[in-house]
Tab-separated table of C-alpha atoms in Angstrom:
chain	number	residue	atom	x	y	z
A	1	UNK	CA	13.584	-2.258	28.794
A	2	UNK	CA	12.971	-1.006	32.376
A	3	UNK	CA	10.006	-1.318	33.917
A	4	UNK	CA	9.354	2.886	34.448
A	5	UNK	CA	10.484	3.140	30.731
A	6	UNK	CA	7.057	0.942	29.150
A	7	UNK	CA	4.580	3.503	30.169
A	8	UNK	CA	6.384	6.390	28.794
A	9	UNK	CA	7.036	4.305	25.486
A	10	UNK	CA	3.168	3.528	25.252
A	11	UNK	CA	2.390	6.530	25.974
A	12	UNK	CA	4.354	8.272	23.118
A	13	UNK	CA	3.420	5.939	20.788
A	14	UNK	CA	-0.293	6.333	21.561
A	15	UNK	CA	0.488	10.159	21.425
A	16	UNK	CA	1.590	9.601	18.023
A	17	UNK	CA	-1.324	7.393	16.779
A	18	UNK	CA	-3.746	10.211	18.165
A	19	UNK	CA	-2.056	12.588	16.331
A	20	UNK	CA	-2.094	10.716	13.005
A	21	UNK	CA	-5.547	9.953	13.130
A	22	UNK	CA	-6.580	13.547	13.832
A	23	UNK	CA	-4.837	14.434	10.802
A	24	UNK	CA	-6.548	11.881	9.335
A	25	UNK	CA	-9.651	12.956	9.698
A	26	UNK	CA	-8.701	16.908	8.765
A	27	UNK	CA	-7.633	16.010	5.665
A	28	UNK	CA	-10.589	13.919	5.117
A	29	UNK	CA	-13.214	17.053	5.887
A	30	UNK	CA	-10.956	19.167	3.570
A	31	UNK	CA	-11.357	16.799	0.562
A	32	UNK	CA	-14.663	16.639	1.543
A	33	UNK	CA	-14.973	20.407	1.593
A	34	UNK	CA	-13.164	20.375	-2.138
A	35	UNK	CA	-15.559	18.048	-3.031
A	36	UNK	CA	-18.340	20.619	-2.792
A	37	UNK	CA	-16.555	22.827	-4.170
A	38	UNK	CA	-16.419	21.049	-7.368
A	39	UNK	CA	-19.438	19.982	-7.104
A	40	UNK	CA	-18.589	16.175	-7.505
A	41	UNK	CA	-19.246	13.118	-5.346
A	42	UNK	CA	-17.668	12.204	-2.161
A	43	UNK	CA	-16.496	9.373	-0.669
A	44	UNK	CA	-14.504	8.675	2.572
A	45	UNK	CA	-14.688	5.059	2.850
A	46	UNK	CA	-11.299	3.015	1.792
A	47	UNK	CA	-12.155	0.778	-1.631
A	48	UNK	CA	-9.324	-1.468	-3.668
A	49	UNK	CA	-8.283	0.718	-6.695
A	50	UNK	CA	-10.315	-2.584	-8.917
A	51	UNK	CA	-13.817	-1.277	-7.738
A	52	UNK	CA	-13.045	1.507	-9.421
A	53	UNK	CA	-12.474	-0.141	-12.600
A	54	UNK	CA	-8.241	0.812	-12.792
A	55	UNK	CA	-6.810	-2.541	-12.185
A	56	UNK	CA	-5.209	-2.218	-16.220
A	57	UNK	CA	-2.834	0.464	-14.701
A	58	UNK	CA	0.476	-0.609	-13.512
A	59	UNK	CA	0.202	1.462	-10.811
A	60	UNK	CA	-2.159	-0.656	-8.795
A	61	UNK	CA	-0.756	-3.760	-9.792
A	62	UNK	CA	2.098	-2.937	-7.243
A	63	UNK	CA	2.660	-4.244	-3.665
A	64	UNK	CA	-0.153	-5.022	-1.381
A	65	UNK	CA	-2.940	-3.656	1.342
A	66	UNK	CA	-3.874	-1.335	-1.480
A	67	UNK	CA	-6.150	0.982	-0.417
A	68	UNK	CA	-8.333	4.711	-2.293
A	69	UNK	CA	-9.023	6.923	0.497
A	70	UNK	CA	-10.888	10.263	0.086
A	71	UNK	CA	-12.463	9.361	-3.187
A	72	UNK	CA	-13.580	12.876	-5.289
A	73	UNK	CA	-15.485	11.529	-8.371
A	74	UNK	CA	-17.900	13.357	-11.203
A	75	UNK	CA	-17.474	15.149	-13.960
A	76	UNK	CA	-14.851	17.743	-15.150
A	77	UNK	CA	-15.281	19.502	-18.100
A	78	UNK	CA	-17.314	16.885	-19.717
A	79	UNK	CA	-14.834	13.941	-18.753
A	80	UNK	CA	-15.187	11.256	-15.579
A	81	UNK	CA	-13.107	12.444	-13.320
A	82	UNK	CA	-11.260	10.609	-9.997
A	83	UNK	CA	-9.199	12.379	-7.757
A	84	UNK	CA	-8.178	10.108	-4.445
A	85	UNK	CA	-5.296	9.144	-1.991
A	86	UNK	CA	-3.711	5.872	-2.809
A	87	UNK	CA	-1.646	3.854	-0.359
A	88	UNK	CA	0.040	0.639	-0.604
A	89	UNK	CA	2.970	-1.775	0.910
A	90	UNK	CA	6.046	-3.314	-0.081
A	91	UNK	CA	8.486	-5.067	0.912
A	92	UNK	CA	7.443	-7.326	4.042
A	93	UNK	CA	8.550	-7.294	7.861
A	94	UNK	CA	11.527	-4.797	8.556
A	95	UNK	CA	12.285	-3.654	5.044
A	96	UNK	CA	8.521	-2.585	3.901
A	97	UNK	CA	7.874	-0.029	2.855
A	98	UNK	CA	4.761	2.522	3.048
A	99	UNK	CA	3.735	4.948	-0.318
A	100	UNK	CA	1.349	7.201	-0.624
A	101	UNK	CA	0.418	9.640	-3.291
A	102	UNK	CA	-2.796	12.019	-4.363
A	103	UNK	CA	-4.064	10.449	-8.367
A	104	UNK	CA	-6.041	11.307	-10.403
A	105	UNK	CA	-7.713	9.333	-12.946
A	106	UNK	CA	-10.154	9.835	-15.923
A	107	UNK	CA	-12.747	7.508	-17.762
A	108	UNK	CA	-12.193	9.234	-21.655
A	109	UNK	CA	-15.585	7.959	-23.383
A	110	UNK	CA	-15.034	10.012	-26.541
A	111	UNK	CA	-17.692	10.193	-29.613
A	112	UNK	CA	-15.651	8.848	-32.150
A	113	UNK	CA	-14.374	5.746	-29.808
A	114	UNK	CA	-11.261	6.644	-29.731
A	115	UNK	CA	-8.787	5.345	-26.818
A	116	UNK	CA	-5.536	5.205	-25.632
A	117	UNK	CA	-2.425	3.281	-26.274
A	118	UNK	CA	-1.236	1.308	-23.677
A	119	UNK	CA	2.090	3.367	-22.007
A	120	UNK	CA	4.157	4.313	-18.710
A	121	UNK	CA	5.601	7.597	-18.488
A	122	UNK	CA	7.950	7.832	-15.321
A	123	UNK	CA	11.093	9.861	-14.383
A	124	UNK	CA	14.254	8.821	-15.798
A	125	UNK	CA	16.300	7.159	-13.177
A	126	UNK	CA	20.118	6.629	-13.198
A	127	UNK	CA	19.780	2.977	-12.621
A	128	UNK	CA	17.335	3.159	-16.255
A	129	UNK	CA	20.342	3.727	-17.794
A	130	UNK	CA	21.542	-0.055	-16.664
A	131	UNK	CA	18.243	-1.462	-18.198
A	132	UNK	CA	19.234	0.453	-21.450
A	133	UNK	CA	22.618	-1.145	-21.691
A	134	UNK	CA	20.427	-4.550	-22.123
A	135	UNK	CA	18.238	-3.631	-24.836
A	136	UNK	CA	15.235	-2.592	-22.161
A	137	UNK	CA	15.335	1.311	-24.545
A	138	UNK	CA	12.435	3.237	-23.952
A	139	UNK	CA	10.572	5.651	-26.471
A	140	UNK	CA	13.173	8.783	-27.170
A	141	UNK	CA	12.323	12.136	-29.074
A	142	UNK	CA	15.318	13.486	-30.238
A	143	UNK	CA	13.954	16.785	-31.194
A	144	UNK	CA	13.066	17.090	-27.383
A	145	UNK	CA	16.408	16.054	-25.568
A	146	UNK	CA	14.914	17.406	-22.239
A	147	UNK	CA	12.026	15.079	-22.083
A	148	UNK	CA	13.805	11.953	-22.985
A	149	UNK	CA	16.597	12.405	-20.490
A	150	UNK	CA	13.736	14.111	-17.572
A	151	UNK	CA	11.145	11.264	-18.534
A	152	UNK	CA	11.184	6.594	-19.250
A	153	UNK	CA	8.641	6.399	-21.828
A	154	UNK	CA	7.427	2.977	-22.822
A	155	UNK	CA	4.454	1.500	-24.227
A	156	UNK	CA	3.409	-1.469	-26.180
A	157	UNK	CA	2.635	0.340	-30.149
A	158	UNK	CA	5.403	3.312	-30.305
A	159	UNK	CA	3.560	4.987	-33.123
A	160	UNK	CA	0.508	5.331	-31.480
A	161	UNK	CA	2.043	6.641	-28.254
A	162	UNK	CA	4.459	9.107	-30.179
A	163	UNK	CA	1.675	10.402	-31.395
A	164	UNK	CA	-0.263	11.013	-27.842
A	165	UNK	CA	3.118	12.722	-27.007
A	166	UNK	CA	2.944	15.631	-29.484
A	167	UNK	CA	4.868	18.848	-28.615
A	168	UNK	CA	2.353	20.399	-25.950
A	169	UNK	CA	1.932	17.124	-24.084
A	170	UNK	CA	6.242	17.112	-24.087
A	171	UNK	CA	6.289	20.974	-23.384
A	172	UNK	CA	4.160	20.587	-20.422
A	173	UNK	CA	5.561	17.396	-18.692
A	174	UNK	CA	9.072	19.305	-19.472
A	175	UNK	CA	7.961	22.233	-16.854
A	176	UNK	CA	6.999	19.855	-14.748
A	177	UNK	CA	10.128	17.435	-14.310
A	178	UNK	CA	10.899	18.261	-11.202
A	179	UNK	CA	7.524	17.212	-9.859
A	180	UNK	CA	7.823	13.750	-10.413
A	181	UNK	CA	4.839	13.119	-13.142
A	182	UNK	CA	4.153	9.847	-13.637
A	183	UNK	CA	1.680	9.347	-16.550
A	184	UNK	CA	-0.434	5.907	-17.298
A	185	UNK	CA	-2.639	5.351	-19.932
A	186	UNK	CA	-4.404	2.517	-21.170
A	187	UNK	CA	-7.354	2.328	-23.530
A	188	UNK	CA	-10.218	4.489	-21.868
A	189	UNK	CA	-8.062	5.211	-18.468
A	190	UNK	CA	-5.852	7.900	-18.056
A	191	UNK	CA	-3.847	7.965	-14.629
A	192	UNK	CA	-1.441	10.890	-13.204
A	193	UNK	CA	0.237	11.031	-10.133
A	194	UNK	CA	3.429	12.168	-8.698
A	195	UNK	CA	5.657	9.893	-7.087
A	196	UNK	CA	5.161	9.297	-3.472
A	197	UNK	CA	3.517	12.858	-2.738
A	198	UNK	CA	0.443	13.532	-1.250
A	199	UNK	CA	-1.416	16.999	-2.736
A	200	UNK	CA	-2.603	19.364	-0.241
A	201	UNK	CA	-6.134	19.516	-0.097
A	202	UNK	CA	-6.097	23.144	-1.122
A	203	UNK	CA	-3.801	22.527	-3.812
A	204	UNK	CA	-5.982	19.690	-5.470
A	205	UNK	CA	-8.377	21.480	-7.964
A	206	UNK	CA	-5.147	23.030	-9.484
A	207	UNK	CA	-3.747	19.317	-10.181
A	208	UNK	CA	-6.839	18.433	-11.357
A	209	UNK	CA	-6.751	21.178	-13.842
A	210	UNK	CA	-3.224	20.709	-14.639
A	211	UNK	CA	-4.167	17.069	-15.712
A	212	UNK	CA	-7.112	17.891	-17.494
A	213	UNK	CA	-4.869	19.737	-19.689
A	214	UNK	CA	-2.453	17.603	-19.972
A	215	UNK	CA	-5.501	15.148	-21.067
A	216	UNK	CA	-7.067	17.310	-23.670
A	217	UNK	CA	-3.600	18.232	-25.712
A	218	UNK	CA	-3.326	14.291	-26.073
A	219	UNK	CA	-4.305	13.339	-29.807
A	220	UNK	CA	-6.143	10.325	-29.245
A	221	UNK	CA	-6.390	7.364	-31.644
């Protein structure tokens, strides 16, 4: 590189940091400001997804420097409620990779005890197909055809997750294929995020409600 050309390069890459960190910081007051709004608890500070008690979800058992950002937590209609950015790494030198996404998460402590099987709802992939072919078959509805080829559903006791998956769950995951649901549950943790996006700030107490829908048509067990 020539000599004139390094302060221009630092210089635009500094430019570039400066901007990243001011939008950083906007999007931090806005969740802040959403917070309020929903009258729940703030928190700004980066924290590894296990302090929160969601290290049983396969989701943050992948890749490293895992980090919650923006942390909303409370209650929402009478359930404990997180909503948060989550960031983490993998892959290593030149072919890492960077992924980020807006969860949410709920704590269900129901009356009656009841919990949630252990399952992974994802969007069907092409390359699914190849896992198929050696007896890796997920959990298929044939009454619902859309679902089972928009949606990999697996879990450890099919019964019990069939029934979690009853027709309003399937109906409303259906309109939503093309958002790129991923759904986790596991005993008293249910997770939902889509794949690699981050929600707008605005757009948050929507999701929220979306999920918390998608939570309550569950039959639990």
């Amino acid at each position: 590189m020539e000599a004139w050309a390094i302060p221009i390069f630092v210089c635009f890459f500094g430019f570039i940091f400066y901007i990243g960190r001011l939008q950083a910081k906007k999007r931090t007051e806005a969740m802040r400001a959403i917070a309020e709004s929903l009258e729940m608890e703030f928190v700004a500070e980066k924290c590894d997804p296990n302090t929160l008690g969601l290290d049983g979800i396969d989701l943050f058992k992948k890749g490293r420097s895992r980090q919650v950002l923006n942390l909303i937590k409370g209650t929402f209609e009478d359930t404990n409620a997180f909503i948060f950015d989550y960031h983490y790494v993998t892959g290593g030198g030149k072919n890492s990779s960077h992924h980020s996404q807006t969860v949410i998460a709920y704590e269900i402590c129901s009356k009656d005890g009841s919990q949630l099987p252990q399952f992974t709802c994802k969007p069907e992939r092409f390359y699914h197909r190849f896992a198929d072919m050696f007896g890796f078959e997920d959990i298929d509805f044939e009454q619902y055809p859309e679902f089972s080829k928009a949606y990999r559903l697996k879990g450890e006791n099919e019964d019990s997750v069939r029934k979690i998956f009853n027709e309003t769950v399937i109906r409303q995951l259906e309109a939503e294929s093309e958002q790129r649901w991923n759904v986790d549950g596991s005993g008293e943790l249910l997770v939902i995020h889509k794949n690699d996006r981050i929600i707008k700030p605005e757009d948050c107490p929507q999701f929220l409600l979306d999920c918390t829908t998608l939570l309550n048509a569950m039959t639990l067990s």
